[in-house]
Coordinates of C-alpha atoms in Angstrom, one line a residue:
X101 CA -58.8 -81.2 -103.9
X102 CA -54.7 -81.0 -103.4
X103 CA -52.7 -78.4 -102.5
X104 CA -51.4 -76.8 -105.4
X105 CA -47.2 -76.4 -104.4
X106 CA -44.8 -73.7 -106.2
X107 CA -41.7 -73.5 -107.6
X108 CA -42.8 -76.0 -109.8
X109 CA -39.1 -77.8 -109.2
X110 CA -38.5 -77.0 -105.3
X111 CA -35.4 -76.8 -104.0
X112 CA -33.5 -76.5 -106.8
X113 CA -35.2 -74.0 -108.1
X114 CA -34.7 -71.9 -105.5
X115 CA -30.8 -72.8 -104.6
X116 CA -29.9 -70.9 -108.0
X117 CA -30.3 -67.3 -105.7
X118 CA -30.2 -68.4 -101.9
X119 CA -26.9 -68.2 -100.4
X120 CA -25.1 -71.0 -98.4
X121 CA -22.2 -69.0 -96.9
X122 CA -22.6 -66.1 -94.4
X123 CA -26.7 -64.1 -94.3
X124 CA -29.0 -67.4 -93.7
X125 CA -27.3 -70.6 -94.3
X126 CA -30.9 -72.2 -92.8
X127 CA -32.3 -71.0 -96.3
X128 CA -31.2 -73.7 -98.1
X129 CA -31.5 -76.5 -95.7
X130 CA -35.7 -75.3 -94.9
X131 CA -36.0 -76.1 -98.8
X132 CA -34.7 -79.6 -98.7
X133 CA -36.4 -80.1 -95.6
X134 CA -40.1 -79.1 -97.4
X135 CA -38.7 -81.3 -100.6
X136 CA -38.0 -84.1 -98.4
X137 CA -41.9 -84.6 -96.6
X138 CA -43.7 -83.3 -99.2
X139 CA -42.3 -86.8 -101.2
X140 CA -45.7 -89.4 -99.6
X141 CA -48.6 -86.6 -99.5
X142 CA -47.1 -85.7 -103.9
X143 CA -47.2 -89.6 -104.3
X144 CA -50.7 -90.5 -103.3
X145 CA -51.9 -87.3 -104.9
X146 CA -51.9 -85.7 -102.4
X147 CA -50.3 -82.4 -103.2
X148 CA -49.2 -81.8 -106.5
X149 CA -45.9 -78.9 -108.3
X150 CA -46.9 -75.6 -110.3
X151 CA -46.3 -76.7 -113.8
X152 CA -45.4 -73.9 -115.5
X153 CA -42.3 -71.7 -117.2
X154 CA -43.3 -68.4 -115.5
X155 CA -41.6 -68.1 -111.8
X156 CA -38.7 -66.6 -111.8
X157 CA -37.2 -63.3 -111.0
X158 CA -37.6 -61.8 -114.4
X159 CA -40.5 -62.5 -115.0
X160 CA -41.9 -60.2 -112.0
X161 CA -43.8 -57.1 -114.1
X162 CA -42.7 -54.0 -112.5
X163 CA -46.5 -52.4 -112.5
X164 CA -47.2 -54.8 -109.4
X165 CA -44.1 -54.4 -107.4
X166 CA -45.0 -50.8 -108.2
X167 CA -47.7 -50.8 -106.2
X168 CA -46.4 -51.6 -103.2
X169 CA -43.3 -50.1 -102.7
X170 CA -41.5 -46.8 -104.4
X171 CA -39.9 -46.8 -107.9
X172 CA -36.5 -46.9 -105.7
X173 CA -37.0 -49.4 -104.1
X174 CA -38.6 -51.4 -107.1
X175 CA -35.5 -49.5 -108.9
X176 CA -32.7 -50.8 -106.8
X177 CA -34.4 -54.9 -106.1
X178 CA -34.3 -54.7 -109.8
X179 CA -30.8 -53.2 -111.1
X180 CA -29.4 -55.4 -108.4
X181 CA -30.5 -58.1 -109.3
X182 CA -29.8 -57.6 -113.2
X183 CA -26.0 -56.9 -112.2
X184 CA -23.6 -54.6 -114.2
X185 CA -23.5 -57.8 -117.2
X186 CA -26.9 -57.5 -118.5
X187 CA -25.2 -53.8 -118.9
X188 CA -27.1 -51.6 -116.6
X189 CA -24.8 -49.9 -114.4
X190 CA -24.9 -51.3 -111.3
X191 CA -23.8 -47.6 -109.1
X192 CA -26.6 -46.3 -110.2
X193 CA -28.9 -48.3 -108.9
X194 CA -27.2 -48.4 -105.6
X195 CA -27.2 -44.8 -105.3
X196 CA -30.4 -44.9 -105.2
X197 CA -30.8 -47.5 -102.7
X198 CA -28.7 -45.2 -100.2
X199 CA -31.1 -43.0 -100.9
X200 CA -34.3 -44.7 -100.5
X201 CA -33.6 -46.5 -97.2
X202 CA -30.1 -45.6 -96.5
X203 CA -27.1 -48.1 -95.4
X204 CA -28.1 -50.1 -92.6
X205 CA -31.5 -50.8 -94.3
X206 CA -29.1 -52.6 -97.2
X207 CA -27.8 -54.1 -93.6
X208 CA -30.8 -55.4 -92.8
X209 CA -32.2 -57.3 -95.6
X210 CA -28.3 -58.2 -96.6
X211 CA -28.0 -58.2 -92.2
X212 CA -24.3 -60.2 -92.1
X213 CA -23.6 -59.9 -96.4
X214 CA -19.9 -60.9 -97.0
X215 CA -17.7 -56.1 -96.2
X216 CA -18.2 -54.3 -99.2
X217 CA -14.6 -53.2 -99.3
X218 CA -12.8 -56.4 -98.6
X219 CA -14.4 -58.2 -101.4
X220 CA -16.2 -55.8 -104.2
X221 CA -17.2 -58.0 -106.3
X222 CA -18.6 -61.1 -103.8
X223 CA -20.6 -58.3 -101.9
X224 CA -21.8 -57.6 -105.5
X225 CA -22.9 -61.2 -106.7
X226 CA -24.4 -61.6 -103.4
X227 CA -25.9 -58.7 -103.0
X228 CA -27.4 -59.9 -106.8
X229 CA -28.6 -63.4 -104.9
X230 CA -30.0 -62.2 -101.9
X231 CA -32.7 -59.6 -104.6
X232 CA -33.0 -62.5 -107.0
X233 CA -34.5 -64.5 -104.7
X234 CA -36.4 -62.0 -103.4
X235 CA -37.6 -61.8 -106.3
X236 CA -38.5 -65.0 -106.9
X237 CA -40.3 -65.0 -104.1
X238 CA -42.6 -63.2 -105.4
X239 CA -43.0 -64.9 -108.9
X240 CA -43.8 -68.0 -107.2
X241 CA -46.4 -66.3 -104.9
X242 CA -48.2 -64.4 -107.6
X243 CA -48.3 -67.3 -109.9
X244 CA -49.2 -69.7 -107.1
X245 CA -52.8 -67.0 -106.5
X246 CA -53.5 -66.9 -110.5
X247 CA -53.6 -70.4 -110.3
X248 CA -56.6 -70.7 -107.6
X249 CA -57.9 -67.4 -108.9
X250 CA -57.3 -66.1 -111.4
X251 CA -57.3 -62.6 -112.9
X252 CA -57.1 -60.8 -116.4
X253 CA -54.1 -59.4 -117.6
X254 CA -53.4 -56.1 -115.8
X255 CA -50.8 -53.5 -117.7
X256 CA -52.8 -50.1 -115.6
X257 CA -49.0 -47.6 -115.2
X258 CA -48.8 -47.0 -111.5
X259 CA -47.5 -43.5 -110.1
X260 CA -44.3 -42.6 -107.9
X261 CA -46.5 -43.1 -105.3
X262 CA -47.9 -46.2 -105.8
X263 CA -51.2 -45.8 -106.6
X264 CA -53.0 -46.7 -109.4
X265 CA -52.7 -43.9 -112.0
X266 CA -56.1 -41.8 -113.3
X267 CA -58.0 -41.5 -116.2
X268 CA -57.0 -45.4 -117.3
X269 CA -59.7 -47.4 -119.5
X270 CA -60.2 -50.7 -117.6
X271 CA -61.9 -53.1 -120.2
X272 CA -60.5 -56.3 -118.6
X273 CA -62.1 -54.9 -114.9
X274 CA -65.3 -56.8 -115.4
X275 CA -63.6 -59.4 -116.8
X276 CA -60.7 -60.2 -113.7
X277 CA -64.1 -59.2 -111.4
X278 CA -65.9 -62.7 -112.4
X279 CA -66.1 -65.8 -110.2
X280 CA -68.2 -67.3 -112.4
X281 CA -65.9 -67.5 -115.5
X282 CA -65.5 -71.3 -116.7
X283 CA -61.8 -70.9 -116.1
X284 CA -61.3 -70.1 -112.7
X285 CA -64.8 -72.6 -111.9
X286 CA -62.1 -75.2 -113.4
X287 CA -59.3 -73.9 -111.2
X288 CA -61.3 -74.0 -107.9
X289 CA -62.1 -77.4 -108.1
X290 CA -58.9 -78.8 -108.8
X291 CA -57.4 -76.5 -105.6
X292 CA -58.1 -73.7 -104.0
X293 CA -54.8 -73.7 -101.7
X294 CA -51.5 -73.3 -102.4
X295 CA -48.3 -72.5 -100.7
X296 CA -45.4 -71.5 -101.8
X297 CA -41.8 -72.5 -100.5
X298 CA -39.9 -70.2 -100.4
X299 CA -36.8 -67.6 -99.0
X300 CA -38.6 -65.3 -95.6
X301 CA -41.9 -63.4 -97.6
X302 CA -40.8 -60.2 -96.1
X303 CA -43.3 -58.6 -94.6
X304 CA -40.9 -56.2 -92.3
X305 CA -40.8 -54.3 -95.9
X306 CA -42.5 -51.0 -96.2
X307 CA -43.6 -48.5 -99.0
X308 CA -40.3 -47.0 -98.8
X309 CA -38.2 -49.3 -96.4
X310 CA -36.8 -52.0 -96.6
X311 CA -37.0 -54.5 -93.3
X312 CA -34.6 -56.7 -92.0
X313 CA -34.0 -59.5 -94.4
X314 CA -36.9 -58.7 -96.4
X315 CA -36.9 -57.2 -100.6
X316 CA -40.1 -57.0 -101.5
X317 CA -43.0 -57.6 -99.8
X318 CA -44.2 -60.7 -101.0
X319 CA -47.2 -61.3 -100.0
X320 CA -48.5 -57.2 -100.0
X321 CA -47.3 -57.6 -103.7
X322 CA -49.9 -60.2 -104.5
X323 CA -52.2 -58.8 -102.9
X324 CA -52.3 -55.5 -104.4
X325 CA -52.8 -56.7 -107.5
X326 CA -56.1 -58.7 -106.9
X327 CA -57.2 -55.7 -104.7
X328 CA -56.3 -53.0 -108.0
X329 CA -58.5 -55.9 -109.5
X330 CA -61.1 -55.1 -107.2
X331 CA -60.8 -58.0 -105.0
X332 CA -60.9 -58.3 -101.3
X333 CA -57.9 -59.6 -99.7
X334 CA -57.4 -60.7 -96.3
X335 CA -54.2 -61.4 -95.3
X336 CA -53.1 -63.6 -92.0
X337 CA -49.9 -63.1 -90.3
X338 CA -49.3 -65.6 -87.4
X339 CA -45.0 -65.5 -88.0
X340 CA -43.7 -64.3 -84.5
X341 CA -42.4 -60.7 -85.8
X342 CA -45.2 -58.6 -86.3
X343 CA -45.6 -57.6 -90.0
X344 CA -45.1 -53.7 -89.9
X345 CA -44.6 -53.7 -92.9
X346 CA -47.6 -55.1 -94.3
X347 CA -49.1 -52.7 -92.3
X348 CA -47.7 -49.8 -93.4
X349 CA -48.6 -50.9 -97.4
X350 CA -51.8 -51.7 -96.6
X351 CA -52.6 -48.7 -94.5
X352 CA -51.8 -46.9 -97.2
X353 CA -53.0 -48.3 -100.0
X354 CA -56.7 -48.2 -98.7
X355 CA -56.3 -44.8 -97.5
X356 CA -55.3 -43.3 -100.6
X357 CA -57.9 -45.1 -102.3
X358 CA -60.8 -43.6 -100.3
X359 CA -59.5 -41.1 -100.8
X360 CA -59.5 -41.4 -104.5
X361 CA -63.2 -42.7 -104.1
X362 CA -64.1 -39.4 -102.1
X363 CA -62.9 -37.6 -105.2
X364 CA -64.5 -39.3 -107.8
X365 CA -67.5 -39.8 -106.3
X366 CA -66.8 -43.5 -105.9
X367 CA -67.8 -43.5 -109.5
X368 CA -64.3 -45.2 -110.8
X369 CA -63.8 -48.7 -110.8
X370 CA -63.4 -49.9 -107.8
X371 CA -60.7 -51.0 -105.8
X372 CA -60.6 -53.1 -103.1
X373 CA -59.8 -52.9 -99.4
X374 CA -56.2 -55.2 -97.9
X375 CA -57.2 -56.3 -94.2
X376 CA -54.2 -57.6 -92.3
X377 CA -54.7 -59.9 -89.7
X378 CA -51.6 -60.4 -87.2
X379 CA -51.2 -62.4 -84.0
X380 CA -48.3 -60.7 -82.5
X381 CA -49.3 -56.9 -83.0
X382 CA -48.4 -56.3 -79.5
X383 CA -43.7 -57.4 -81.2
X384 CA -41.7 -55.9 -83.0
X385 CA -37.7 -56.6 -84.8
X386 CA -35.6 -54.3 -83.9
X387 CA -33.4 -56.4 -85.8
X388 CA -30.4 -53.3 -86.8
X389 CA -27.3 -54.8 -87.8
X390 CA -28.1 -58.6 -88.1
X391 CA -29.3 -58.3 -84.3
X392 CA -32.0 -60.1 -82.8
X393 CA -34.0 -58.4 -80.2
X394 CA -37.7 -59.1 -79.3
X395 CA -39.3 -55.9 -78.1
X396 CA -42.3 -54.7 -76.5
X397 CA -44.3 -52.6 -79.2
X398 CA -45.7 -49.6 -77.6
X399 CA -48.6 -48.3 -80.0
X400 CA -49.1 -52.1 -81.9
X401 CA -51.2 -49.6 -85.0
X402 CA -50.8 -46.3 -86.4
X403 CA -53.7 -45.4 -84.4
X404 CA -54.6 -46.5 -80.7
X405 CA -53.0 -48.0 -77.9
X406 CA -51.6 -51.6 -77.5
X407 CA -54.3 -53.0 -75.3
X408 CA -54.1 -56.5 -73.2
X409 CA -57.8 -57.3 -74.5
X410 CA -56.8 -60.6 -76.5
X411 CA -58.0 -59.3 -80.1
X412 CA -59.3 -55.1 -81.7
X413 CA -60.0 -54.7 -85.0
X414 CA -59.1 -51.2 -86.2
X415 CA -60.8 -50.2 -90.1
X416 CA -61.4 -53.8 -90.4
X417 CA -57.8 -54.4 -89.8
X418 CA -57.5 -57.1 -86.4
X419 CA -54.7 -57.2 -84.5
X420 CA -53.9 -60.0 -81.2
X421 CA -51.7 -58.5 -78.3
X422 CA -49.1 -61.3 -76.9
X423 CA -46.7 -62.7 -75.1
X424 CA -44.6 -64.9 -77.3
X425 CA -44.7 -67.0 -74.0
X426 CA -48.3 -67.1 -74.0
X427 CA -49.3 -68.3 -77.2
X428 CA -50.1 -71.7 -77.2
X429 CA -51.6 -73.7 -79.6
X430 CA -55.4 -73.3 -78.6
X431 CA -53.9 -69.3 -78.1
X432 CA -53.0 -69.4 -82.1
X433 CA -56.1 -72.2 -82.8
X434 CA -58.3 -69.0 -81.1
X435 CA -57.2 -66.7 -83.4
X436 CA -56.8 -68.2 -85.9
X437 CA -60.8 -69.0 -86.1
X438 CA -61.6 -65.0 -84.6
X439 CA -59.4 -64.4 -87.8
X440 CA -61.3 -66.6 -90.5
X441 CA -65.2 -65.6 -89.3
X442 CA -63.6 -62.0 -89.8
X443 CA -62.5 -62.6 -93.1
X444 CA -65.7 -64.3 -94.0
X445 CA -68.2 -63.3 -92.7
X446 CA -67.8 -59.9 -91.8
X447 CA -65.4 -57.9 -94.3
X448 CA -66.8 -61.2 -97.0
X449 CA -62.9 -61.3 -98.6
X450 CA -62.1 -62.6 -102.1
X451 CA -58.9 -64.7 -101.3
X452 CA -56.2 -65.4 -98.8
X453 CA -53.1 -65.3 -98.0
X454 CA -51.1 -67.0 -94.9
X455 CA -48.2 -65.5 -93.9
X456 CA -46.9 -68.8 -92.7
X457 CA -44.1 -68.2 -89.6
X458 CA -42.9 -71.3 -88.0
X459 CA -40.9 -69.0 -85.9
X460 CA -44.0 -69.6 -83.5
X461 CA -42.6 -72.6 -82.7
X462 CA -41.8 -74.2 -79.4
X463 CA -38.0 -74.6 -79.1
X464 CA -37.8 -72.0 -81.7
X465 CA -35.5 -68.7 -81.1
X466 CA -38.3 -66.2 -79.5
X467 CA -39.9 -68.5 -76.8
X468 CA -43.0 -68.9 -78.6
X469 CA -45.0 -72.1 -77.6
X470 CA -46.8 -73.7 -80.9
X471 CA -46.2 -77.3 -81.4
X472 CA -46.8 -79.3 -84.2
X473 CA -49.9 -80.4 -83.5
X474 CA -50.6 -76.1 -83.4
X475 CA -50.2 -75.5 -86.9
X476 CA -51.7 -78.6 -87.5
X477 CA -54.6 -77.5 -86.3
X478 CA -54.1 -73.9 -87.3
X479 CA -53.6 -75.3 -91.1
X480 CA -55.9 -77.3 -91.4
X481 CA -58.8 -75.3 -89.8
X482 CA -57.8 -72.4 -92.7
X483 CA -58.3 -75.1 -95.2
X484 CA -61.2 -76.7 -93.8
X485 CA -63.2 -73.1 -93.6
X486 CA -62.1 -71.0 -96.2
X487 CA -62.4 -73.9 -98.9
X488 CA -65.9 -74.2 -97.2
X489 CA -66.5 -70.9 -98.0
X490 CA -65.0 -71.9 -101.6
X491 CA -62.6 -68.6 -100.8
X492 CA -58.8 -69.6 -101.7
X493 CA -55.3 -69.2 -99.8
X494 CA -51.7 -68.9 -100.6
X495 CA -49.7 -69.3 -97.9
X496 CA -46.3 -68.0 -98.0
X497 CA -43.2 -68.6 -96.7
X498 CA -42.2 -66.2 -93.1
X499 CA -39.6 -67.6 -90.4
X500 CA -38.2 -70.5 -88.7
X501 CA -34.7 -70.7 -87.8
X502 CA -34.7 -74.1 -85.6
X503 CA -33.0 -75.9 -88.8
X504 CA -30.2 -79.0 -87.2
X505 CA -31.4 -82.5 -86.2
X506 CA -32.3 -83.0 -82.6
X507 CA -29.5 -85.2 -80.5
X508 CA -29.6 -88.3 -81.6
X509 CA -30.3 -87.5 -85.3
X510 CA -27.5 -86.0 -86.5
X511 CA -26.3 -89.1 -88.8
X512 CA -29.0 -90.2 -90.5
X513 CA -30.2 -88.5 -93.9
X514 CA -33.1 -86.6 -92.5
X515 CA -31.8 -83.4 -93.8
X516 CA -33.3 -82.1 -90.9
X517 CA -36.9 -83.0 -90.6
X518 CA -36.8 -83.6 -86.8
X519 CA -35.7 -80.6 -86.6
X520 CA -37.9 -78.1 -85.1
X521 CA -39.0 -76.2 -88.3
X522 CA -38.9 -79.8 -89.5
X523 CA -41.5 -81.3 -87.1
X524 CA -43.6 -78.5 -87.4
X525 CA -43.9 -78.2 -90.8
X526 CA -44.5 -81.1 -91.4
X527 CA -47.3 -80.6 -88.9
X528 CA -48.3 -78.0 -91.5
X529 CA -47.8 -79.5 -94.3
X530 CA -51.0 -82.4 -92.4
X531 CA -52.8 -79.8 -91.7
X532 CA -53.4 -78.3 -95.6
X533 CA -53.5 -81.5 -96.6
X534 CA -54.7 -85.4 -95.0
X535 CA -56.6 -88.5 -97.1
X536 CA -59.7 -87.2 -95.3
X537 CA -59.7 -83.5 -96.3
X538 CA -58.7 -83.8 -100.2

């Protein structure tokens, strides 16, 4: 078994759509660090790139985006990504963006974008690249997921509320649920673990509202594609911030499908559910206009108070309650074990998506205490337990902001591998693909 990686051409593919001046300049640095650290694993045959031409911002199917996001959000993201040079009226899509999310939501997506009134052309190009980067991340996760658990092509239309349109024949439904198909079996024998080295996977983005530095919610777009085909999906979020966007989309999807099952007496094709496990559910990101402030989240979930117990289950979702400074290697390992057990034995999920946030690292911005060994142990546990149960898993890169080499290493060519982020992603990669495991 090998670790499957995407995009195929790594840094260069993403750098095309990742800004370096203003905004989150650490993005291109993060990708260079990952590329450098992957060399020994690829040399030993423990990891390989996903060789496909299907990865790219323009390859994302509109139907996939519409399951997770409103039509206004999707129109805006696609419109800004295309830009006026492709015959699109950008102002039309900009108006939809403003009406759907309000101006402060755009500011959160752009974080510290060039001011539009000072440099309107630069602002449009900046926004185009931001949206393309987010859509490229979606395309990458979708391609990796399809490589570890292939799906039949799904062309069902979706209404404006993000629900599957009723009365549509689903002739491919049975084929997409055939876990014993030769294609799926062949892929799983090769690899059932994949890692998407992209920009932030956007777990703050809700169905009808963007979040800080979040365009499309990459993981939820992929998760709902599988749920629409009848799979039960688990999402494990270990980023230091509360995955409020993922929670919103998951609750909405499960509620809509439960209501549809009741109306149809469960006679139609089965829709899978999506379950979220969040180790920082007691916290939320109050980022507005690029200013970060982590505060106590009084109601960690839509229903129910935020207790100080180690973890709690709500409608199948698993929420853990941690202050960042109390979140140690031991806590991460314990929560990971509980999550895997819950997903595998209770919910019997078919595929797991992991939002791998390295901003939970000791020495990053948010006072969490996870070390490189902690990330290694958690990722190794995920790999061993999920692979042992033949459950495919796709990791999507989340936060992680300390990318500057440590003092004394600035004159080396390590591109940041000695930084907090570099050491922690190295630990994660070691846990995902070791000589004994592969």
